[in-house]
Amino acid sequence: MLKTWISKLSLQTQFLVLTVLLSSMVLIVTDWVTTVSSVHTVEGTTGAQTTQAARRLGTYLEKSSAAHLPSEFRNQVLEILELEPNITRVDVYADFSGELKSVESSSSRGDRPLEGQEISAFYDSQSDTFIVGKGVSREIFSVYPIRFNDGQQGFVTVVSSLEAVDEILKTHSRIRLYSLVATTFLLVGAITWLFRTKVYRSVFHLVEVMHRFKGGDSSARAREVMTGELGELARNLNYMLEEMGKFSNHLQSQVKIAVDQLAHRNRELQELNSQLFDTQKQLSQAERLALVGQLTATFAHEVGSPLSAISTQLQMLLEDNQLNSRVRHRLTLANEQIDRVCNIVEGLLSKARRTSHQIPLDLGEIIGKV
């Protein structure tokens, strides 16, 4: 879902989000590492100062008795409290018949409950430094076991507060937070300025060139004065547009040739269709003439033969000398009319016959075949 949301953002916004996230992560991790390192360093320094103060006071107390602490001890405690502002309390305890009791304390708040590590350090006769509490109430305890000059055992505890240290660390954290915010604003401003003055202007110019070329302006080219990757992109775009222009011109010439060829073929087809129509018309007329000729030939055959027979008989009758003139005249009129009908039939047959074409023949070849 986050990937889909990021993919919908503009390039500038994606770059800004990525930069801010990475910068914040780096600064946060750096702040955390610095804080942890500073805390350990300050705790170590404060612990060392507290341990040194406890050892100094313990060494001095070994020269006195538990019942009567010298006034110089109190002066040393006051001096340590003034020199080390982190040290808030100094307590001296002694063992009275197996019971640990407070002998001296620099705090006006009275006795406090002993920590378990204090008791363990006393019985183990080994100095120890440890941290007690959490948060703003953390304190460093440094325990130094001692043996008074009267043989009685006890220990001195120096307590240092880490509250001032925590306040300093909080102040440093706030400063780092302000630095993070300021760095973020500076990065956002610098990236926005870079995109507005360099990237967007160049990208819009390239897009405008592509739109002009798409609209039919084959001479549209990008300015190659841009530097860096955008300049390389402009050069490659110009090369691509040049190749596309050449291809477009070649394609137009090929299309023109194909259109001319198609028009020529269409004209040929029109001529062939016209010839086919004329041929079909001639074939139809020839079929009609053939049908008329067939009908005429049939009619001539069916009518001409009886008329020829009648004409023959009339001619035979006319050759008879015994016929009177009146009958002969009638037979002559009938024969003339029959000849007239025969001429009409012969005329129909001549019209129905196809036009003859004379070609030269080899009579010797024909006689040989016969």
PDB file of C-alpha atoms in Angstrom, residues 86-365:
ATOM      1  CA  ASN A  86      27.136  16.374  40.959  1.00  0.00           C
ATOM      2  CA  ILE A  87      27.900  14.923  44.432  1.00  0.00           C
ATOM      3  CA  THR A  88      24.791  15.442  46.556  1.00  0.00           C
ATOM      4  CA  ARG A  89      25.400  13.315  49.628  1.00  0.00           C
ATOM      5  CA  VAL A  90      28.103  11.653  51.745  1.00  0.00           C
ATOM      6  CA  ASP A  91      27.153   8.972  54.295  1.00  0.00           C
ATOM      7  CA  VAL A  92      29.378   7.125  56.775  1.00  0.00           C
ATOM      8  CA  TYR A  93      28.214   3.846  58.317  1.00  0.00           C
ATOM      9  CA  ALA A  94      29.790   1.658  61.013  1.00  0.00           C
ATOM     10  CA  ASP A  95      29.132  -1.830  62.276  1.00  0.00           C
ATOM     11  CA  PHE A  96      27.871  -1.798  65.869  1.00  0.00           C
ATOM     12  CA  SER A  97      27.431  -5.338  67.152  1.00  0.00           C
ATOM     13  CA  GLY A  98      26.427  -6.636  63.734  1.00  0.00           C
ATOM     14  CA  GLU A  99      24.123  -3.728  62.966  1.00  0.00           C
ATOM     15  CA  LEU A 100      25.018  -1.043  60.424  1.00  0.00           C
ATOM     16  CA  LYS A 101      24.261   2.438  61.712  1.00  0.00           C
ATOM     17  CA  SER A 102      24.787   5.898  60.253  1.00  0.00           C
ATOM     18  CA  VAL A 103      27.711   7.718  61.848  1.00  0.00           C
ATOM     19  CA  GLU A 104      27.795  10.861  59.715  1.00  0.00           C
ATOM     20  CA  SER A 105      25.755  12.280  56.811  1.00  0.00           C
ATOM     21  CA  SER A 106      26.023  15.484  54.807  1.00  0.00           C
ATOM     22  CA  SER A 107      22.308  15.438  54.004  1.00  0.00           C
ATOM     23  CA  SER A 108      19.761  17.212  56.140  1.00  0.00           C
ATOM     24  CA  ARG A 109      17.043  14.811  55.055  1.00  0.00           C
ATOM     25  CA  GLY A 110      18.094  12.248  57.612  1.00  0.00           C
ATOM     26  CA  ASP A 111      18.879   8.603  57.251  1.00  0.00           C
ATOM     27  CA  ARG A 112      18.010   6.701  54.094  1.00  0.00           C
ATOM     28  CA  PRO A 113      17.478   2.962  53.574  1.00  0.00           C
ATOM     29  CA  LEU A 114      20.607   1.116  52.609  1.00  0.00           C
ATOM     30  CA  GLU A 115      20.939  -0.346  49.140  1.00  0.00           C
ATOM     31  CA  GLY A 116      21.586  -4.034  48.778  1.00  0.00           C
ATOM     32  CA  GLN A 117      24.783  -3.446  46.811  1.00  0.00           C
ATOM     33  CA  GLU A 118      26.088  -1.252  49.609  1.00  0.00           C
ATOM     34  CA  ILE A 119      25.665  -4.047  52.124  1.00  0.00           C
ATOM     35  CA  SER A 120      27.214  -6.572  49.718  1.00  0.00           C
ATOM     36  CA  ALA A 121      30.239  -4.323  49.150  1.00  0.00           C
ATOM     37  CA  PHE A 122      30.681  -3.924  52.940  1.00  0.00           C
ATOM     38  CA  TYR A 123      30.586  -7.619  53.695  1.00  0.00           C
ATOM     39  CA  ASP A 124      32.770  -8.405  50.681  1.00  0.00           C
ATOM     40  CA  SER A 125      35.238  -5.693  51.789  1.00  0.00           C
ATOM     41  CA  GLN A 126      35.417  -4.516  48.194  1.00  0.00           C
ATOM     42  CA  SER A 127      34.615  -1.075  46.837  1.00  0.00           C
ATOM     43  CA  ASP A 128      31.809  -0.787  44.314  1.00  0.00           C
ATOM     44  CA  THR A 129      30.180   1.877  42.109  1.00  0.00           C
ATOM     45  CA  PHE A 130      26.677   1.413  40.709  1.00  0.00           C
ATOM     46  CA  ILE A 131      23.634   3.342  39.474  1.00  0.00           C
ATOM     47  CA  VAL A 132      20.342   3.391  41.373  1.00  0.00           C
ATOM     48  CA  GLY A 133      16.965   4.577  40.103  1.00  0.00           C
ATOM     49  CA  LYS A 134      15.435   5.280  36.682  1.00  0.00           C
ATOM     50  CA  GLY A 135      14.709   8.345  34.609  1.00  0.00           C
ATOM     51  CA  VAL A 136      15.413  11.718  36.172  1.00  0.00           C
ATOM     52  CA  SER A 137      15.942  10.209  39.652  1.00  0.00           C
ATOM     53  CA  ARG A 138      19.030   8.211  38.736  1.00  0.00           C
ATOM     54  CA  GLU A 139      21.967   8.400  41.147  1.00  0.00           C
ATOM     55  CA  ILE A 140      25.489   6.971  41.270  1.00  0.00           C
ATOM     56  CA  PHE A 141      26.534   5.259  44.488  1.00  0.00           C
ATOM     57  CA  SER A 142      30.199   4.694  45.246  1.00  0.00           C
ATOM     58  CA  VAL A 143      30.872   2.478  48.314  1.00  0.00           C
ATOM     59  CA  TYR A 144      34.318   2.304  49.931  1.00  0.00           C
ATOM     60  CA  PRO A 145      34.744  -0.155  52.875  1.00  0.00           C
ATOM     61  CA  ILE A 146      36.960   1.143  55.702  1.00  0.00           C
ATOM     62  CA  ARG A 147      38.451  -0.076  59.014  1.00  0.00           C
ATOM     63  CA  PHE A 148      38.675   2.593  61.670  1.00  0.00           C
ATOM     64  CA  ASN A 149      41.815   2.932  63.761  1.00  0.00           C
ATOM     65  CA  ASP A 150      39.928   1.427  66.699  1.00  0.00           C
ATOM     66  CA  GLY A 151      39.397  -1.771  64.686  1.00  0.00           C
ATOM     67  CA  GLN A 152      35.747  -1.157  63.990  1.00  0.00           C
ATOM     68  CA  GLN A 153      34.542  -1.740  60.411  1.00  0.00           C
ATOM     69  CA  GLY A 154      32.345   0.445  58.314  1.00  0.00           C
ATOM     70  CA  PHE A 155      32.082   2.122  54.905  1.00  0.00           C
ATOM     71  CA  VAL A 156      31.591   5.509  53.321  1.00  0.00           C
ATOM     72  CA  THR A 157      29.081   6.090  50.496  1.00  0.00           C
ATOM     73  CA  VAL A 158      29.286   9.039  48.137  1.00  0.00           C
ATOM     74  CA  VAL A 159      26.130   9.722  46.139  1.00  0.00           C
ATOM     75  CA  SER A 160      26.140  11.694  42.873  1.00  0.00           C
ATOM     76  CA  SER A 161      23.004  12.816  41.072  1.00  0.00           C
ATOM     77  CA  LEU A 162      22.646  12.423  37.292  1.00  0.00           C
ATOM     78  CA  GLU A 163      19.804  14.939  37.103  1.00  0.00           C
ATOM     79  CA  ALA A 164      22.037  17.770  35.873  1.00  0.00           C
ATOM     80  CA  VAL A 165      23.637  15.403  33.400  1.00  0.00           C
ATOM     81  CA  ASP A 166      20.202  14.347  32.133  1.00  0.00           C
ATOM     82  CA  GLU A 167      19.218  17.985  31.729  1.00  0.00           C
ATOM     83  CA  ILE A 168      22.334  18.629  29.688  1.00  0.00           C
ATOM     84  CA  LEU A 169      21.585  15.596  27.551  1.00  0.00           C
ATOM     85  CA  LYS A 170      17.991  16.774  27.077  1.00  0.00           C
ATOM     86  CA  THR A 171      19.277  20.169  26.006  1.00  0.00           C
ATOM     87  CA  HIS A 172      21.607  18.504  23.539  1.00  0.00           C
ATOM     88  CA  SER A 173      18.698  16.373  22.270  1.00  0.00           C
ATOM     89  CA  ARG A 174      16.586  19.485  21.724  1.00  0.00           C
ATOM     90  CA  ILE A 175      19.464  21.087  19.868  1.00  0.00           C
ATOM     91  CA  ARG A 176      19.766  18.004  17.698  1.00  0.00           C
ATOM     92  CA  LEU A 177      16.008  18.073  17.089  1.00  0.00           C
ATOM     93  CA  TYR A 178      16.223  21.694  16.003  1.00  0.00           C
ATOM     94  CA  SER A 179      19.150  20.748  13.801  1.00  0.00           C
ATOM     95  CA  LEU A 180      17.054  17.947  12.280  1.00  0.00           C
ATOM     96  CA  VAL A 181      14.172  20.324  11.544  1.00  0.00           C
ATOM     97  CA  ALA A 182      16.498  22.979  10.126  1.00  0.00           C
ATOM     98  CA  THR A 183      18.334  20.406   8.021  1.00  0.00           C
ATOM     99  CA  THR A 184      15.032  19.043   6.725  1.00  0.00           C
ATOM    100  CA  PHE A 185      13.808  22.507   5.735  1.00  0.00           C
ATOM    101  CA  LEU A 186      17.113  23.307   4.064  1.00  0.00           C
ATOM    102  CA  LEU A 187      17.059  20.013   2.134  1.00  0.00           C
ATOM    103  CA  VAL A 188      13.456  20.555   1.064  1.00  0.00           C
ATOM    104  CA  GLY A 189      14.220  24.100  -0.054  1.00  0.00           C
ATOM    105  CA  ALA A 190      17.392  23.101  -1.905  1.00  0.00           C
ATOM    106  CA  ILE A 191      15.739  20.138  -3.653  1.00  0.00           C
ATOM    107  CA  THR A 192      12.670  22.202  -4.572  1.00  0.00           C
ATOM    108  CA  TRP A 193      14.874  24.953  -6.001  1.00  0.00           C
ATOM    109  CA  LEU A 194      16.925  22.407  -7.932  1.00  0.00           C
ATOM    110  CA  PHE A 195      13.849  20.752  -9.424  1.00  0.00           C
ATOM    111  CA  ARG A 196      12.165  24.063 -10.255  1.00  0.00           C
ATOM    112  CA  THR A 197      15.192  25.666 -11.903  1.00  0.00           C
ATOM    113  CA  LYS A 198      16.879  22.638 -13.464  1.00  0.00           C
ATOM    114  CA  VAL A 199      14.804  19.484 -13.727  1.00  0.00           C
ATOM    115  CA  TYR A 200      11.273  20.784 -14.330  1.00  0.00           C
ATOM    116  CA  ARG A 201      12.323  23.419 -16.865  1.00  0.00           C
ATOM    117  CA  SER A 202      14.327  20.878 -18.850  1.00  0.00           C
ATOM    118  CA  VAL A 203      11.655  18.176 -18.624  1.00  0.00           C
ATOM    119  CA  PHE A 204       8.909  20.591 -19.716  1.00  0.00           C
ATOM    120  CA  HIS A 205      11.064  21.649 -22.666  1.00  0.00           C
ATOM    121  CA  LEU A 206      11.570  18.011 -23.724  1.00  0.00           C
ATOM    122  CA  VAL A 207       7.844  17.300 -23.373  1.00  0.00           C
ATOM    123  CA  GLU A 208       7.023  20.406 -25.433  1.00  0.00           C
ATOM    124  CA  VAL A 209       9.379  19.246 -28.191  1.00  0.00           C
ATOM    125  CA  MET A 210       7.728  15.812 -28.259  1.00  0.00           C
ATOM    126  CA  HIS A 211       4.247  17.382 -28.446  1.00  0.00           C
ATOM    127  CA  ARG A 212       5.336  19.627 -31.336  1.00  0.00           C
ATOM    128  CA  PHE A 213       6.780  16.657 -33.195  1.00  0.00           C
ATOM    129  CA  LYS A 214       3.615  14.686 -32.525  1.00  0.00           C
ATOM    130  CA  GLY A 215       1.536  17.581 -33.872  1.00  0.00           C
ATOM    131  CA  GLY A 216       3.333  17.430 -37.232  1.00  0.00           C
ATOM    132  CA  ASP A 217       6.312  19.754 -36.733  1.00  0.00           C
ATOM    133  CA  SER A 218       9.056  17.469 -38.005  1.00  0.00           C
ATOM    134  CA  SER A 219      11.691  20.180 -37.433  1.00  0.00           C
ATOM    135  CA  ALA A 220      11.109  20.275 -33.655  1.00  0.00           C
ATOM    136  CA  ARG A 221      14.374  19.605 -31.792  1.00  0.00           C
ATOM    137  CA  ALA A 222      15.490  19.926 -28.159  1.00  0.00           C
ATOM    138  CA  ARG A 223      18.151  22.374 -27.027  1.00  0.00           C
ATOM    139  CA  GLU A 224      21.389  20.517 -26.358  1.00  0.00           C
ATOM    140  CA  VAL A 225      22.815  23.247 -24.122  1.00  0.00           C
ATOM    141  CA  MET A 226      21.533  21.435 -21.032  1.00  0.00           C
ATOM    142  CA  THR A 227      24.263  19.869 -18.921  1.00  0.00           C
ATOM    143  CA  GLY A 228      24.596  16.469 -17.322  1.00  0.00           C
ATOM    144  CA  GLU A 229      22.123  13.662 -17.818  1.00  0.00           C
ATOM    145  CA  LEU A 230      19.442  16.014 -19.150  1.00  0.00           C
ATOM    146  CA  GLY A 231      21.785  17.161 -21.924  1.00  0.00           C
ATOM    147  CA  GLU A 232      22.481  13.542 -22.825  1.00  0.00           C
ATOM    148  CA  LEU A 233      18.736  12.892 -22.814  1.00  0.00           C
ATOM    149  CA  ALA A 234      18.198  15.879 -25.153  1.00  0.00           C
ATOM    150  CA  ARG A 235      20.858  14.602 -27.575  1.00  0.00           C
ATOM    151  CA  ASN A 236      19.351  11.121 -27.615  1.00  0.00           C
ATOM    152  CA  LEU A 237      15.877  12.604 -28.114  1.00  0.00           C
ATOM    153  CA  ASN A 238      17.094  14.644 -31.085  1.00  0.00           C
ATOM    154  CA  TYR A 239      18.697  11.549 -32.583  1.00  0.00           C
ATOM    155  CA  MET A 240      15.487   9.597 -32.128  1.00  0.00           C
ATOM    156  CA  LEU A 241      13.402  12.406 -33.671  1.00  0.00           C
ATOM    157  CA  GLU A 242      15.822  12.580 -36.622  1.00  0.00           C
ATOM    158  CA  GLU A 243      15.502   8.849 -37.225  1.00  0.00           C
ATOM    159  CA  MET A 244      11.725   9.027 -36.864  1.00  0.00           C
ATOM    160  CA  GLY A 245      11.625  11.903 -39.400  1.00  0.00           C
ATOM    161  CA  LYS A 246      13.653   9.873 -41.906  1.00  0.00           C
ATOM    162  CA  PHE A 247      11.451   6.866 -41.359  1.00  0.00           C
ATOM    163  CA  SER A 248       8.325   9.014 -41.761  1.00  0.00           C
ATOM    164  CA  ASN A 249       9.574  10.466 -45.063  1.00  0.00           C
ATOM    165  CA  HIS A 250      10.497   7.013 -46.347  1.00  0.00           C
ATOM    166  CA  LEU A 251       7.115   5.680 -45.263  1.00  0.00           C
ATOM    167  CA  GLN A 252       5.301   8.532 -47.011  1.00  0.00           C
ATOM    168  CA  SER A 253       7.205   7.885 -50.246  1.00  0.00           C
ATOM    169  CA  GLN A 254       6.400   4.186 -50.046  1.00  0.00           C
ATOM    170  CA  VAL A 255       2.741   4.964 -49.374  1.00  0.00           C
ATOM    171  CA  LYS A 256       2.657   7.328 -52.378  1.00  0.00           C
ATOM    172  CA  ILE A 257       4.189   4.654 -54.617  1.00  0.00           C
ATOM    173  CA  ALA A 258       1.713   2.095 -53.336  1.00  0.00           C
ATOM    174  CA  VAL A 259      -1.197   4.517 -53.914  1.00  0.00           C
ATOM    175  CA  ASP A 260      -0.024   5.198 -57.489  1.00  0.00           C
ATOM    176  CA  GLN A 261       0.297   1.488 -58.174  1.00  0.00           C
ATOM    177  CA  LEU A 262      -3.138   0.885 -56.718  1.00  0.00           C
ATOM    178  CA  ALA A 263      -4.628   3.646 -58.878  1.00  0.00           C
ATOM    179  CA  HIS A 264      -2.956   2.121 -61.961  1.00  0.00           C
ATOM    180  CA  ARG A 265      -4.339  -1.300 -61.060  1.00  0.00           C
ATOM    181  CA  ASN A 266      -7.775   0.230 -60.555  1.00  0.00           C
ATOM    182  CA  ARG A 267      -7.632   1.796 -64.008  1.00  0.00           C
ATOM    183  CA  GLU A 268      -6.565  -1.541 -65.477  1.00  0.00           C
ATOM    184  CA  LEU A 269      -9.417  -3.256 -63.663  1.00  0.00           C
ATOM    185  CA  GLN A 270     -11.866  -0.665 -64.966  1.00  0.00           C
ATOM    186  CA  GLU A 271     -10.614  -1.217 -68.501  1.00  0.00           C
ATOM    187  CA  LEU A 272     -10.835  -4.993 -68.062  1.00  0.00           C
ATOM    188  CA  ASN A 273     -14.343  -4.652 -66.656  1.00  0.00           C
ATOM    189  CA  SER A 274     -15.322  -2.504 -69.650  1.00  0.00           C
ATOM    190  CA  GLN A 275     -13.841  -5.065 -72.036  1.00  0.00           C
ATOM    191  CA  LEU A 276     -15.576  -7.848 -70.177  1.00  0.00           C
ATOM    192  CA  PHE A 277     -18.867  -5.982 -70.381  1.00  0.00           C
ATOM    193  CA  ASP A 278     -18.420  -5.450 -74.137  1.00  0.00           C
ATOM    194  CA  THR A 279     -17.482  -9.100 -74.581  1.00  0.00           C
ATOM    195  CA  GLN A 280     -20.499 -10.227 -72.624  1.00  0.00           C
ATOM    196  CA  LYS A 281     -22.675  -7.890 -74.691  1.00  0.00           C
ATOM    197  CA  GLN A 282     -21.210  -9.299 -77.929  1.00  0.00           C
ATOM    198  CA  LEU A 283     -21.642 -12.861 -76.652  1.00  0.00           C
ATOM    199  CA  SER A 284     -25.263 -12.124 -75.788  1.00  0.00           C
ATOM    200  CA  GLN A 285     -25.855 -10.635 -79.204  1.00  0.00           C
ATOM    201  CA  ALA A 286     -24.069 -13.578 -80.832  1.00  0.00           C
ATOM    202  CA  GLU A 287     -26.245 -15.990 -78.872  1.00  0.00           C
ATOM    203  CA  ARG A 288     -29.359 -14.148 -80.019  1.00  0.00           C
ATOM    204  CA  LEU A 289     -28.134 -14.152 -83.623  1.00  0.00           C
ATOM    205  CA  ALA A 290     -27.280 -17.831 -83.331  1.00  0.00           C
ATOM    206  CA  LEU A 291     -30.768 -18.523 -82.044  1.00  0.00           C
ATOM    207  CA  VAL A 292     -32.314 -16.481 -84.868  1.00  0.00           C
ATOM    208  CA  GLY A 293     -30.096 -18.230 -87.397  1.00  0.00           C
ATOM    209  CA  GLN A 294     -31.069 -21.629 -85.994  1.00  0.00           C
ATOM    210  CA  LEU A 295     -34.759 -20.734 -86.119  1.00  0.00           C
ATOM    211  CA  THR A 296     -34.357 -19.289 -89.646  1.00  0.00           C
ATOM    212  CA  ALA A 297     -32.502 -22.386 -90.846  1.00  0.00           C
ATOM    213  CA  THR A 298     -35.163 -24.615 -89.372  1.00  0.00           C
ATOM    214  CA  PHE A 299     -37.881 -22.519 -90.942  1.00  0.00           C
ATOM    215  CA  ALA A 300     -36.111 -22.471 -94.327  1.00  0.00           C
ATOM    216  CA  HIS A 301     -35.637 -26.213 -94.218  1.00  0.00           C
ATOM    217  CA  GLU A 302     -39.169 -26.922 -93.191  1.00  0.00           C
ATOM    218  CA  VAL A 303     -40.712 -24.453 -95.690  1.00  0.00           C
ATOM    219  CA  GLY A 304     -38.149 -24.457 -98.483  1.00  0.00           C
ATOM    220  CA  SER A 305     -38.293 -28.199 -99.145  1.00  0.00           C
ATOM    221  CA  PRO A 306     -42.061 -28.348 -99.778  1.00  0.00           C
ATOM    222  CA  LEU A 307     -41.896 -25.183-101.862  1.00  0.00           C
ATOM    223  CA  SER A 308     -39.095 -26.643-103.966  1.00  0.00           C
ATOM    224  CA  ALA A 309     -41.176 -29.763-104.546  1.00  0.00           C
ATOM    225  CA  ILE A 310     -44.195 -27.675-105.536  1.00  0.00           C
ATOM    226  CA  SER A 311     -42.074 -25.527-107.832  1.00  0.00           C
ATOM    227  CA  THR A 312     -40.716 -28.650-109.508  1.00  0.00           C
ATOM    228  CA  GLN A 313     -44.193 -29.979-110.108  1.00  0.00           C
ATOM    229  CA  LEU A 314     -45.333 -26.664-111.522  1.00  0.00           C
ATOM    230  CA  GLN A 315     -42.381 -26.551-113.887  1.00  0.00           C
ATOM    231  CA  MET A 316     -43.209 -30.054-115.078  1.00  0.00           C
ATOM    232  CA  LEU A 317     -46.816 -29.020-115.711  1.00  0.00           C
ATOM    233  CA  LEU A 318     -45.689 -25.955-117.643  1.00  0.00           C
ATOM    234  CA  GLU A 319     -43.692 -28.165-120.009  1.00  0.00           C
ATOM    235  CA  ASP A 320     -46.908 -29.872-121.076  1.00  0.00           C
ATOM    236  CA  ASN A 321     -47.926 -28.499-124.546  1.00  0.00           C
ATOM    237  CA  GLN A 322     -51.545 -29.500-124.136  1.00  0.00           C
ATOM    238  CA  LEU A 323     -52.242 -26.876-121.500  1.00  0.00           C
ATOM    239  CA  ASN A 324     -54.434 -24.002-122.584  1.00  0.00           C
ATOM    240  CA  SER A 325     -53.183 -20.538-122.225  1.00  0.00           C
ATOM    241  CA  ARG A 326     -55.406 -19.654-119.296  1.00  0.00           C
ATOM    242  CA  VAL A 327     -54.195 -22.534-117.116  1.00  0.00           C
ATOM    243  CA  ARG A 328     -50.611 -21.960-118.164  1.00  0.00           C
ATOM    244  CA  HIS A 329     -50.948 -18.340-117.115  1.00  0.00           C
ATOM    245  CA  ARG A 330     -52.225 -19.328-113.684  1.00  0.00           C
ATOM    246  CA  LEU A 331     -49.476 -21.945-113.225  1.00  0.00           C
ATOM    247  CA  THR A 332     -46.895 -19.349-114.230  1.00  0.00           C
ATOM    248  CA  LEU A 333     -48.225 -16.878-111.595  1.00  0.00           C
ATOM    249  CA  ALA A 334     -48.174 -19.596-108.942  1.00  0.00           C
ATOM    250  CA  ASN A 335     -44.615 -20.583-109.842  1.00  0.00           C
ATOM    251  CA  GLU A 336     -43.507 -16.951-109.701  1.00  0.00           C
ATOM    252  CA  GLN A 337     -45.033 -16.547-106.251  1.00  0.00           C
ATOM    253  CA  ILE A 338     -43.331 -19.746-105.072  1.00  0.00           C
ATOM    254  CA  ASP A 339     -39.974 -18.425-106.408  1.00  0.00           C
ATOM    255  CA  ARG A 340     -40.632 -15.191-104.565  1.00  0.00           C
ATOM    256  CA  VAL A 341     -41.166 -17.063-101.284  1.00  0.00           C
ATOM    257  CA  CYS A 342     -38.004 -19.105-101.911  1.00  0.00           C
ATOM    258  CA  ASN A 343     -36.018 -15.881-102.486  1.00  0.00           C
ATOM    259  CA  ILE A 344     -37.363 -14.484 -99.205  1.00  0.00           C
ATOM    260  CA  VAL A 345     -36.290 -17.648 -97.335  1.00  0.00           C
ATOM    261  CA  GLU A 346     -32.879 -17.508 -99.027  1.00  0.00           C
ATOM    262  CA  GLY A 347     -32.522 -13.874 -97.934  1.00  0.00           C
ATOM    263  CA  LEU A 348     -33.292 -14.818 -94.321  1.00  0.00           C
ATOM    264  CA  LEU A 349     -30.671 -17.583 -94.439  1.00  0.00           C
ATOM    265  CA  SER A 350     -28.070 -15.200 -95.837  1.00  0.00           C
ATOM    266  CA  LYS A 351     -28.685 -12.706 -93.022  1.00  0.00           C
ATOM    267  CA  ALA A 352     -28.524 -15.401 -90.346  1.00  0.00           C
ATOM    268  CA  ARG A 353     -25.203 -16.757 -91.630  1.00  0.00           C
ATOM    269  CA  ARG A 354     -22.005 -15.496 -89.926  1.00  0.00           C
ATOM    270  CA  THR A 355     -19.619 -13.385 -91.881  1.00  0.00           C
ATOM    271  CA  SER A 356     -17.157 -15.642 -93.644  1.00  0.00           C
ATOM    272  CA  HIS A 357     -13.436 -15.084 -93.470  1.00  0.00           C
ATOM    273  CA  GLN A 358     -11.367 -16.143 -96.421  1.00  0.00           C
ATOM    274  CA  ILE A 359      -7.947 -17.612 -95.753  1.00  0.00           C
ATOM    275  CA  PRO A 360      -5.473 -19.063 -98.222  1.00  0.00           C
ATOM    276  CA  LEU A 361      -5.349 -22.892 -98.411  1.00  0.00           C
ATOM    277  CA  ASP A 362      -2.882 -25.350 -99.843  1.00  0.00           C
ATOM    278  CA  LEU A 363      -4.898 -27.230-102.475  1.00  0.00           C
ATOM    279  CA  GLY A 364      -2.184 -29.876-102.849  1.00  0.00           C
ATOM    280  CA  GLU A 365      -2.417 -30.716 -99.122  1.00  0.00           C
TER     281      GLU A 365
END
